Amino acid sequence: MTGAPAALRVAFAGTPEFAASALGAIVEAGFCVPAVLTQPDRPAGRGMKLTASAVKQLAQTHNLPVLQPASLRDEALRTATLAACGDPPDVLVVAAYGLLLPQAVLDWPRLGCINIHASLLPRWRGAAPIHRAIEAGDAATGITLMQMDAGLDTGDMLAREALPILEEDTTASLHDRLAALGARMIVDLLGQLARGETPTPTPQPAEGVTYAAKISKAEALLDWRRPAVQLHRAIRAFTPFPVAVAHLHDTPIKLWHAQLCAESGAPGTILAVGREGVQVACGEGSLLIDELQKPGSRRLPAHEFLTGFPLTVGQTFLLP
């Protein structure tokens, strides 16, 4: 694409796959991207080898300048980073960057900073909106494009579009659909800005504010005393990270997928074992776990898992 889009200089700040989807769409649409900010390379994998972020890898395939400051709150580091970008961009698009932007950065672009946030603000401000929406049993979520200010996801809304949460959605599947939606929406909004159109900012309502706290591995330990419907949501919310886990004796077993069942029993007790899965009693109802993983192995369908790790009716998963 040539003409007006290329005239708009769009700097980008983001780190994971969610952000890479948006950056890819911006590049494909023909916008000039003078600089890409992303977090420093981190150790990853079994070998803990330094690995570039998804955004850095994508930027490098398009020969875009990449900057990786450890912080933007340090004045000297911030000044050096912004200077390396050259002239201030027209706009800075931010998506799951992971670093706080001080006021000096918010004021840097001519048109300010626009954030792609994976929820229908003001619900689920914060770090883990996709996980929390599934865990809470929300019927829908969406993307909000927001003019950033100094608060935590408190800026005025520039665009907002809902997306239903499907019954079998995990954080992985919902993430991918939201990433695609966010990519389309930011390209549409940048197109408006390139044409000289000014979207009308809408203040976020004061009602309905919730916060999506960062996910911790400790949350992944299932408490079988909770209703099956809540644990089913937790398993979906914690896939692919940190993955729900239950302990049988001293062995942690990861639970990747489950189905709701009506039968009840003492919480944590295995009610049935078969090719279809392992049925475990909850506080109300039960779950049929049909995809599991033992330490040092890969995730397996239940019938394969049981071949190497047999379970029997009456065994009990530990309660936290």
CSV table of C-alpha atoms in Angstrom, one decimal:
chain,number,residue,atom,x,y,z
A,1,MET,CA,0.0,0.0,0.0
A,2,THR,CA,1.3,3.4,-0.9
A,3,GLY,CA,0.3,7.1,-0.4
A,4,ALA,CA,-1.3,8.3,2.8
A,5,PRO,CA,-0.5,5.3,5.1
A,6,ALA,CA,3.2,5.5,4.4
A,7,ALA,CA,3.2,9.2,5.4
A,8,LEU,CA,2.2,8.3,8.9
A,9,ARG,CA,5.2,7.4,11.0
A,10,VAL,CA,4.2,4.7,13.5
A,11,ALA,CA,6.6,3.6,16.1
A,12,PHE,CA,5.7,0.3,17.9
A,13,ALA,CA,6.3,-1.1,21.4
A,14,GLY,CA,5.4,-4.7,22.2
A,15,THR,CA,6.8,-8.1,23.1
A,16,PRO,CA,4.8,-11.3,22.8
A,17,GLU,CA,2.9,-13.0,19.9
A,18,PHE,CA,-0.2,-10.8,20.6
A,19,ALA,CA,1.9,-7.7,19.8
A,20,ALA,CA,3.6,-9.3,16.9
A,21,SER,CA,0.2,-9.8,15.2
A,22,ALA,CA,-0.4,-6.1,15.4
A,23,LEU,CA,3.1,-5.2,14.2
A,24,GLY,CA,2.8,-7.5,11.2
A,25,ALA,CA,-0.5,-6.0,10.2
A,26,ILE,CA,0.9,-2.5,10.5
A,27,VAL,CA,3.8,-3.4,8.2
A,28,GLU,CA,1.6,-5.2,5.7
A,29,ALA,CA,-0.7,-2.1,5.5
A,30,GLY,CA,2.3,0.0,4.3
A,31,PHE,CA,2.8,2.3,7.3
A,32,CYS,CA,6.3,3.6,8.0
A,33,VAL,CA,7.7,2.0,11.2
A,34,PRO,CA,10.8,4.0,12.2
A,35,ALA,CA,11.5,2.1,15.4
A,36,VAL,CA,10.4,-1.0,17.3
A,37,LEU,CA,10.7,-1.2,21.1
A,38,THR,CA,10.6,-4.6,22.8
A,39,GLN,CA,11.9,-6.2,26.0
A,40,PRO,CA,15.4,-7.5,26.2
A,41,ASP,CA,16.1,-11.1,25.1
A,42,ARG,CA,15.2,-13.6,27.9
A,43,PRO,CA,16.4,-17.1,28.7
A,44,ALA,CA,13.8,-19.6,27.4
A,45,GLY,CA,13.5,-23.4,26.8
A,46,ARG,CA,15.2,-26.3,28.6
A,47,GLY,CA,18.6,-24.9,27.7
A,48,MET,CA,17.6,-21.4,29.0
A,49,LYS,CA,19.1,-19.9,25.9
A,50,LEU,CA,18.7,-16.2,25.4
A,51,THR,CA,15.7,-15.8,23.0
A,52,ALA,CA,14.4,-12.8,21.2
A,53,SER,CA,10.8,-11.8,21.7
A,54,ALA,CA,8.2,-12.5,19.0
A,55,VAL,CA,8.1,-8.8,18.2
A,56,LYS,CA,11.9,-8.6,17.7
A,57,GLN,CA,12.0,-11.7,15.5
A,58,LEU,CA,9.2,-10.2,13.3
A,59,ALA,CA,10.9,-6.8,13.2
A,60,GLN,CA,14.2,-8.3,12.1
A,61,THR,CA,12.5,-10.1,9.2
A,62,HIS,CA,11.3,-6.7,7.9
A,63,ASN,CA,14.6,-5.0,8.7
A,64,LEU,CA,13.0,-2.6,11.2
A,65,PRO,CA,15.3,-0.9,13.8
A,66,VAL,CA,14.9,-2.6,17.1
A,67,LEU,CA,15.6,-1.1,20.5
A,68,GLN,CA,15.5,-3.1,23.8
A,69,PRO,CA,15.8,-0.8,26.8
A,70,ALA,CA,15.6,-2.6,30.2
A,71,SER,CA,13.6,0.3,31.5
A,72,LEU,CA,12.1,3.6,30.3
A,73,ARG,CA,11.9,5.1,33.8
A,74,ASP,CA,15.7,5.7,34.0
A,75,GLU,CA,16.1,9.2,32.4
A,76,ALA,CA,19.5,8.5,30.8
A,77,LEU,CA,18.4,5.2,29.3
A,78,ARG,CA,15.1,6.7,28.2
A,79,THR,CA,16.8,9.7,26.6
A,80,ALA,CA,19.3,7.5,24.7
A,81,THR,CA,16.4,5.2,23.5
A,82,LEU,CA,14.3,8.0,22.2
A,83,ALA,CA,17.3,9.7,20.6
A,84,ALA,CA,18.1,6.4,18.8
A,85,CYS,CA,14.6,6.5,17.2
A,86,GLY,CA,15.4,9.8,15.4
A,87,ASP,CA,12.7,12.3,14.9
A,88,PRO,CA,9.6,11.7,17.1
A,89,PRO,CA,7.0,9.5,15.4
A,90,ASP,CA,3.5,10.6,14.7
A,91,VAL,CA,2.1,7.9,16.9
A,92,LEU,CA,3.4,5.1,19.2
A,93,VAL,CA,1.3,1.9,19.1
A,94,VAL,CA,1.7,-0.2,22.3
A,95,ALA,CA,0.6,-3.8,22.7
A,96,ALA,CA,1.6,-6.0,25.6
A,97,TYR,CA,5.0,-4.2,25.9
A,98,GLY,CA,5.5,-5.1,29.6
A,99,LEU,CA,7.3,-1.9,30.6
A,100,LEU,CA,5.7,1.2,32.1
A,101,LEU,CA,5.7,4.3,29.9
A,102,PRO,CA,6.6,7.5,31.8
A,103,GLN,CA,5.0,10.8,30.9
A,104,ALA,CA,8.0,11.7,28.8
A,105,VAL,CA,7.3,8.8,26.5
A,106,LEU,CA,3.6,9.4,26.4
A,107,ASP,CA,4.3,12.9,25.3
A,108,TRP,CA,6.9,11.9,22.7
A,109,PRO,CA,4.7,11.1,19.6
A,110,ARG,CA,2.8,13.9,18.0
A,111,LEU,CA,-0.5,12.1,18.3
A,112,GLY,CA,0.3,10.3,21.5
A,113,CYS,CA,0.4,6.6,22.4
A,114,ILE,CA,-2.4,4.2,21.5
A,115,ASN,CA,-2.7,0.9,23.4
A,116,ILE,CA,-4.2,-2.3,22.1
A,117,HIS,CA,-5.9,-3.9,25.2
A,118,ALA,CA,-7.4,-7.3,25.1
A,119,SER,CA,-10.6,-6.6,27.0
A,120,LEU,CA,-13.7,-4.4,26.9
A,121,LEU,CA,-12.5,-1.7,29.2
A,122,PRO,CA,-13.0,-0.8,32.0
A,123,ARG,CA,-13.4,-4.5,32.7
A,124,TRP,CA,-10.1,-6.3,33.2
A,125,ARG,CA,-7.6,-3.5,33.3
A,126,GLY,CA,-4.1,-4.9,33.9
A,127,ALA,CA,-1.7,-7.7,32.9
A,128,ALA,CA,-3.9,-10.8,32.3
A,129,PRO,CA,-7.2,-9.8,30.8
A,130,ILE,CA,-7.6,-12.9,28.6
A,131,HIS,CA,-7.0,-15.4,31.4
A,132,ARG,CA,-9.2,-13.5,33.8
A,133,ALA,CA,-12.2,-13.2,31.4
A,134,ILE,CA,-12.3,-17.0,30.9
A,135,GLU,CA,-11.7,-17.8,34.6
A,136,ALA,CA,-14.6,-15.5,35.6
A,137,GLY,CA,-17.0,-17.1,33.1
A,138,ASP,CA,-17.5,-13.9,31.0
A,139,ALA,CA,-19.7,-14.5,28.0
A,140,ALA,CA,-17.7,-12.0,25.9
A,141,THR,CA,-14.6,-10.0,25.8
A,142,GLY,CA,-13.0,-7.9,23.1
A,143,ILE,CA,-10.4,-5.3,22.1
A,144,THR,CA,-10.2,-1.7,23.2
A,145,LEU,CA,-8.0,0.8,21.5
A,146,MET,CA,-7.1,3.4,24.1
A,147,GLN,CA,-5.3,6.7,24.2
A,148,MET,CA,-2.7,6.1,26.9
A,149,ASP,CA,-2.4,8.2,30.0
A,150,ALA,CA,-0.4,7.8,33.2
A,151,GLY,CA,-2.9,5.5,34.8
A,152,LEU,CA,-3.2,1.7,34.5
A,153,ASP,CA,-5.3,1.2,31.4
A,154,THR,CA,-7.4,4.3,32.3
A,155,GLY,CA,-7.1,6.3,29.1
A,156,ASP,CA,-10.0,7.4,26.8
A,157,MET,CA,-11.3,4.8,24.4
A,158,LEU,CA,-10.8,5.3,20.7
A,159,ALA,CA,-12.4,2.1,19.5
A,160,ARG,CA,-14.0,-0.9,21.1
A,161,GLU,CA,-15.2,-4.2,19.6
A,162,ALA,CA,-16.7,-7.3,21.4
A,163,LEU,CA,-15.9,-10.9,20.7
A,164,PRO,CA,-17.8,-13.9,22.2
A,165,ILE,CA,-16.0,-16.3,24.5
A,166,LEU,CA,-16.8,-19.8,23.2
A,167,GLU,CA,-17.6,-22.7,25.6
A,168,GLU,CA,-14.3,-24.5,24.7
A,169,ASP,CA,-12.1,-21.4,24.4
A,170,THR,CA,-8.8,-21.6,26.2
A,171,THR,CA,-6.5,-18.7,26.8
A,172,ALA,CA,-4.6,-19.9,23.7
A,173,SER,CA,-7.5,-20.0,21.3
A,174,LEU,CA,-9.0,-16.8,22.6
A,175,HIS,CA,-5.6,-15.0,22.5
A,176,ASP,CA,-5.3,-15.8,18.8
A,177,ARG,CA,-8.8,-14.5,17.9
A,178,LEU,CA,-8.2,-11.3,19.9
A,179,ALA,CA,-4.8,-10.8,18.4
A,180,ALA,CA,-6.3,-10.9,14.9
A,181,LEU,CA,-9.1,-8.5,16.0
A,182,GLY,CA,-6.6,-6.1,17.5
A,183,ALA,CA,-4.5,-6.2,14.4
A,184,ARG,CA,-7.4,-5.3,12.2
A,185,MET,CA,-8.7,-2.6,14.5
A,186,ILE,CA,-5.3,-0.8,14.8
A,187,VAL,CA,-4.8,-0.7,11.1
A,188,ASP,CA,-8.3,0.7,10.6
A,189,LEU,CA,-7.6,3.4,13.3
A,190,LEU,CA,-4.2,4.3,11.8
A,191,GLY,CA,-5.8,4.6,8.4
A,192,GLN,CA,-8.2,7.2,9.9
A,193,LEU,CA,-5.2,9.1,11.4
A,194,ALA,CA,-3.4,9.0,8.1
A,195,ARG,CA,-6.4,10.6,6.4
A,196,GLY,CA,-6.4,13.4,8.9
A,197,GLU,CA,-9.5,12.0,10.7
A,198,THR,CA,-9.6,12.4,14.4
A,199,PRO,CA,-11.4,9.6,16.3
A,200,THR,CA,-13.7,10.8,19.1
A,201,PRO,CA,-12.2,9.9,22.5
A,202,THR,CA,-14.7,8.4,24.9
A,203,PRO,CA,-13.9,8.4,28.7
A,204,GLN,CA,-14.1,5.0,30.3
A,205,PRO,CA,-17.2,4.6,32.5
A,206,ALA,CA,-16.6,4.7,36.3
A,207,GLU,CA,-18.8,1.6,36.8
A,208,GLY,CA,-17.6,-1.9,36.0
A,209,VAL,CA,-13.9,-1.5,36.7
A,210,THR,CA,-12.1,-4.8,37.4
A,211,TYR,CA,-8.4,-5.6,37.5
A,212,ALA,CA,-6.7,-8.6,35.8
A,213,ALA,CA,-3.8,-9.4,38.1
A,214,LYS,CA,-0.8,-11.1,36.6
A,215,ILE,CA,-1.1,-14.9,36.6
A,216,SER,CA,1.1,-16.8,39.2
A,217,LYS,CA,2.0,-20.5,39.0
A,218,ALA,CA,0.6,-20.9,42.5
A,219,GLU,CA,-2.9,-20.3,41.1
A,220,ALA,CA,-2.7,-23.3,38.9
A,221,LEU,CA,-3.0,-25.7,41.8
A,222,LEU,CA,-6.6,-26.9,41.7
A,223,ASP,CA,-8.7,-27.0,44.8
A,224,TRP,CA,-11.2,-29.9,44.2
A,225,ARG,CA,-13.5,-28.5,46.8
A,226,ARG,CA,-14.6,-25.8,44.3
A,227,PRO,CA,-17.5,-26.5,41.9
A,228,ALA,CA,-16.6,-28.4,38.7
A,229,VAL,CA,-17.8,-25.5,36.6
A,230,GLN,CA,-15.2,-23.2,38.2
A,231,LEU,CA,-12.4,-25.7,37.9
A,232,HIS,CA,-13.3,-26.2,34.2
A,233,ARG,CA,-12.9,-22.5,33.6
A,234,ALA,CA,-9.6,-22.5,35.5
A,235,ILE,CA,-8.2,-25.3,33.3
A,236,ARG,CA,-9.2,-23.4,30.2
A,237,ALA,CA,-7.9,-20.1,31.5
A,238,PHE,CA,-4.5,-21.6,32.5
A,239,THR,CA,-3.9,-23.2,29.1
A,240,PRO,CA,-1.3,-22.8,27.8
A,241,PHE,CA,0.2,-21.1,30.8
A,242,PRO,CA,0.8,-21.9,33.7
A,243,VAL,CA,-1.3,-25.1,33.1
A,244,ALA,CA,-3.6,-26.4,35.8
A,245,VAL,CA,-2.0,-28.9,38.1
A,246,ALA,CA,-3.1,-31.5,40.7
A,247,HIS,CA,-1.0,-33.6,43.0
A,248,LEU,CA,-1.4,-37.4,43.4
A,249,HIS,CA,0.7,-38.2,46.4
A,250,ASP,CA,3.8,-36.2,45.7
A,251,THR,CA,3.5,-36.2,41.9
A,252,PRO,CA,2.3,-33.1,40.1
A,253,ILE,CA,0.1,-33.9,37.1
A,254,LYS,CA,-0.7,-31.2,34.6
A,255,LEU,CA,-4.4,-31.1,33.4
A,256,TRP,CA,-4.7,-29.7,29.9
A,257,HIS,CA,-8.4,-30.4,29.0
A,258,ALA,CA,-11.5,-31.5,30.8
A,259,GLN,CA,-15.2,-32.0,30.4
A,260,LEU,CA,-18.0,-31.2,32.8
A,261,CYS,CA,-19.9,-34.2,34.4
A,262,ALA,CA,-22.9,-34.3,36.8
A,263,GLU,CA,-21.8,-37.1,39.1
A,264,SER,CA,-20.5,-36.1,42.6
A,265,GLY,CA,-18.4,-37.6,45.3
A,266,ALA,CA,-15.7,-36.7,47.9
A,267,PRO,CA,-13.7,-33.8,46.4
A,268,GLY,CA,-10.5,-35.0,44.7
A,269,THR,CA,-11.6,-38.6,44.5
A,270,ILE,CA,-11.2,-40.5,41.2
A,271,LEU,CA,-14.7,-41.8,40.3
A,272,ALA,CA,-14.0,-43.5,37.0
A,273,VAL,CA,-11.0,-44.4,34.8
A,274,GLY,CA,-11.3,-45.3,31.1
A,275,ARG,CA,-10.2,-44.6,27.6
A,276,GLU,CA,-12.3,-41.4,27.6
A,277,GLY,CA,-10.5,-39.9,30.6
A,278,VAL,CA,-10.2,-39.8,34.4
A,279,GLN,CA,-13.3,-38.6,36.2
A,280,VAL,CA,-12.6,-36.6,39.4
A,281,ALA,CA,-15.2,-35.4,42.0
A,282,CYS,CA,-15.4,-31.7,42.7
A,283,GLY,CA,-17.2,-29.7,45.3
A,284,GLU,CA,-20.2,-29.8,43.0
A,285,GLY,CA,-20.3,-32.2,40.1
A,286,SER,CA,-17.1,-33.7,38.6
A,287,LEU,CA,-14.6,-33.3,35.7
A,288,LEU,CA,-13.6,-35.8,33.1
A,289,ILE,CA,-9.9,-35.1,32.5
A,290,ASP,CA,-9.0,-36.2,29.0
A,291,GLU,CA,-5.6,-34.7,28.5
A,292,LEU,CA,-2.9,-35.0,31.1
A,293,GLN,CA,0.9,-34.7,31.5
A,294,LYS,CA,3.3,-36.2,34.1
A,295,PRO,CA,6.6,-34.7,35.0
A,296,GLY,CA,9.3,-35.2,32.3
A,297,SER,CA,6.8,-36.2,29.7
A,298,ARG,CA,4.6,-34.5,27.1
A,299,ARG,CA,0.9,-33.8,27.2
A,300,LEU,CA,-1.1,-36.9,26.2
A,301,PRO,CA,-4.7,-38.0,25.6
A,302,ALA,CA,-6.0,-39.9,28.7
A,303,HIS,CA,-5.7,-43.4,27.2
A,304,GLU,CA,-2.0,-42.9,26.4
A,305,PHE,CA,-1.3,-41.2,29.7
A,306,LEU,CA,-2.8,-44.1,31.6
A,307,THR,CA,-0.6,-46.6,29.8
A,308,GLY,CA,2.5,-45.2,31.5
A,309,PHE,CA,0.8,-43.9,34.6
A,310,PRO,CA,-2.1,-46.1,35.7
A,311,LEU,CA,-4.8,-44.6,38.0
A,312,THR,CA,-7.5,-46.4,39.8
A,313,VAL,CA,-11.0,-45.6,41.1
A,314,GLY,CA,-10.8,-44.4,44.7
A,315,GLN,CA,-7.4,-42.8,44.5
A,316,THR,CA,-7.6,-39.2,45.7
A,317,PHE,CA,-5.8,-36.1,44.5
A,318,LEU,CA,-4.4,-33.9,47.3
A,319,LEU,CA,-6.4,-30.9,48.5
A,320,PRO,CA,-4.4,-27.7,48.9
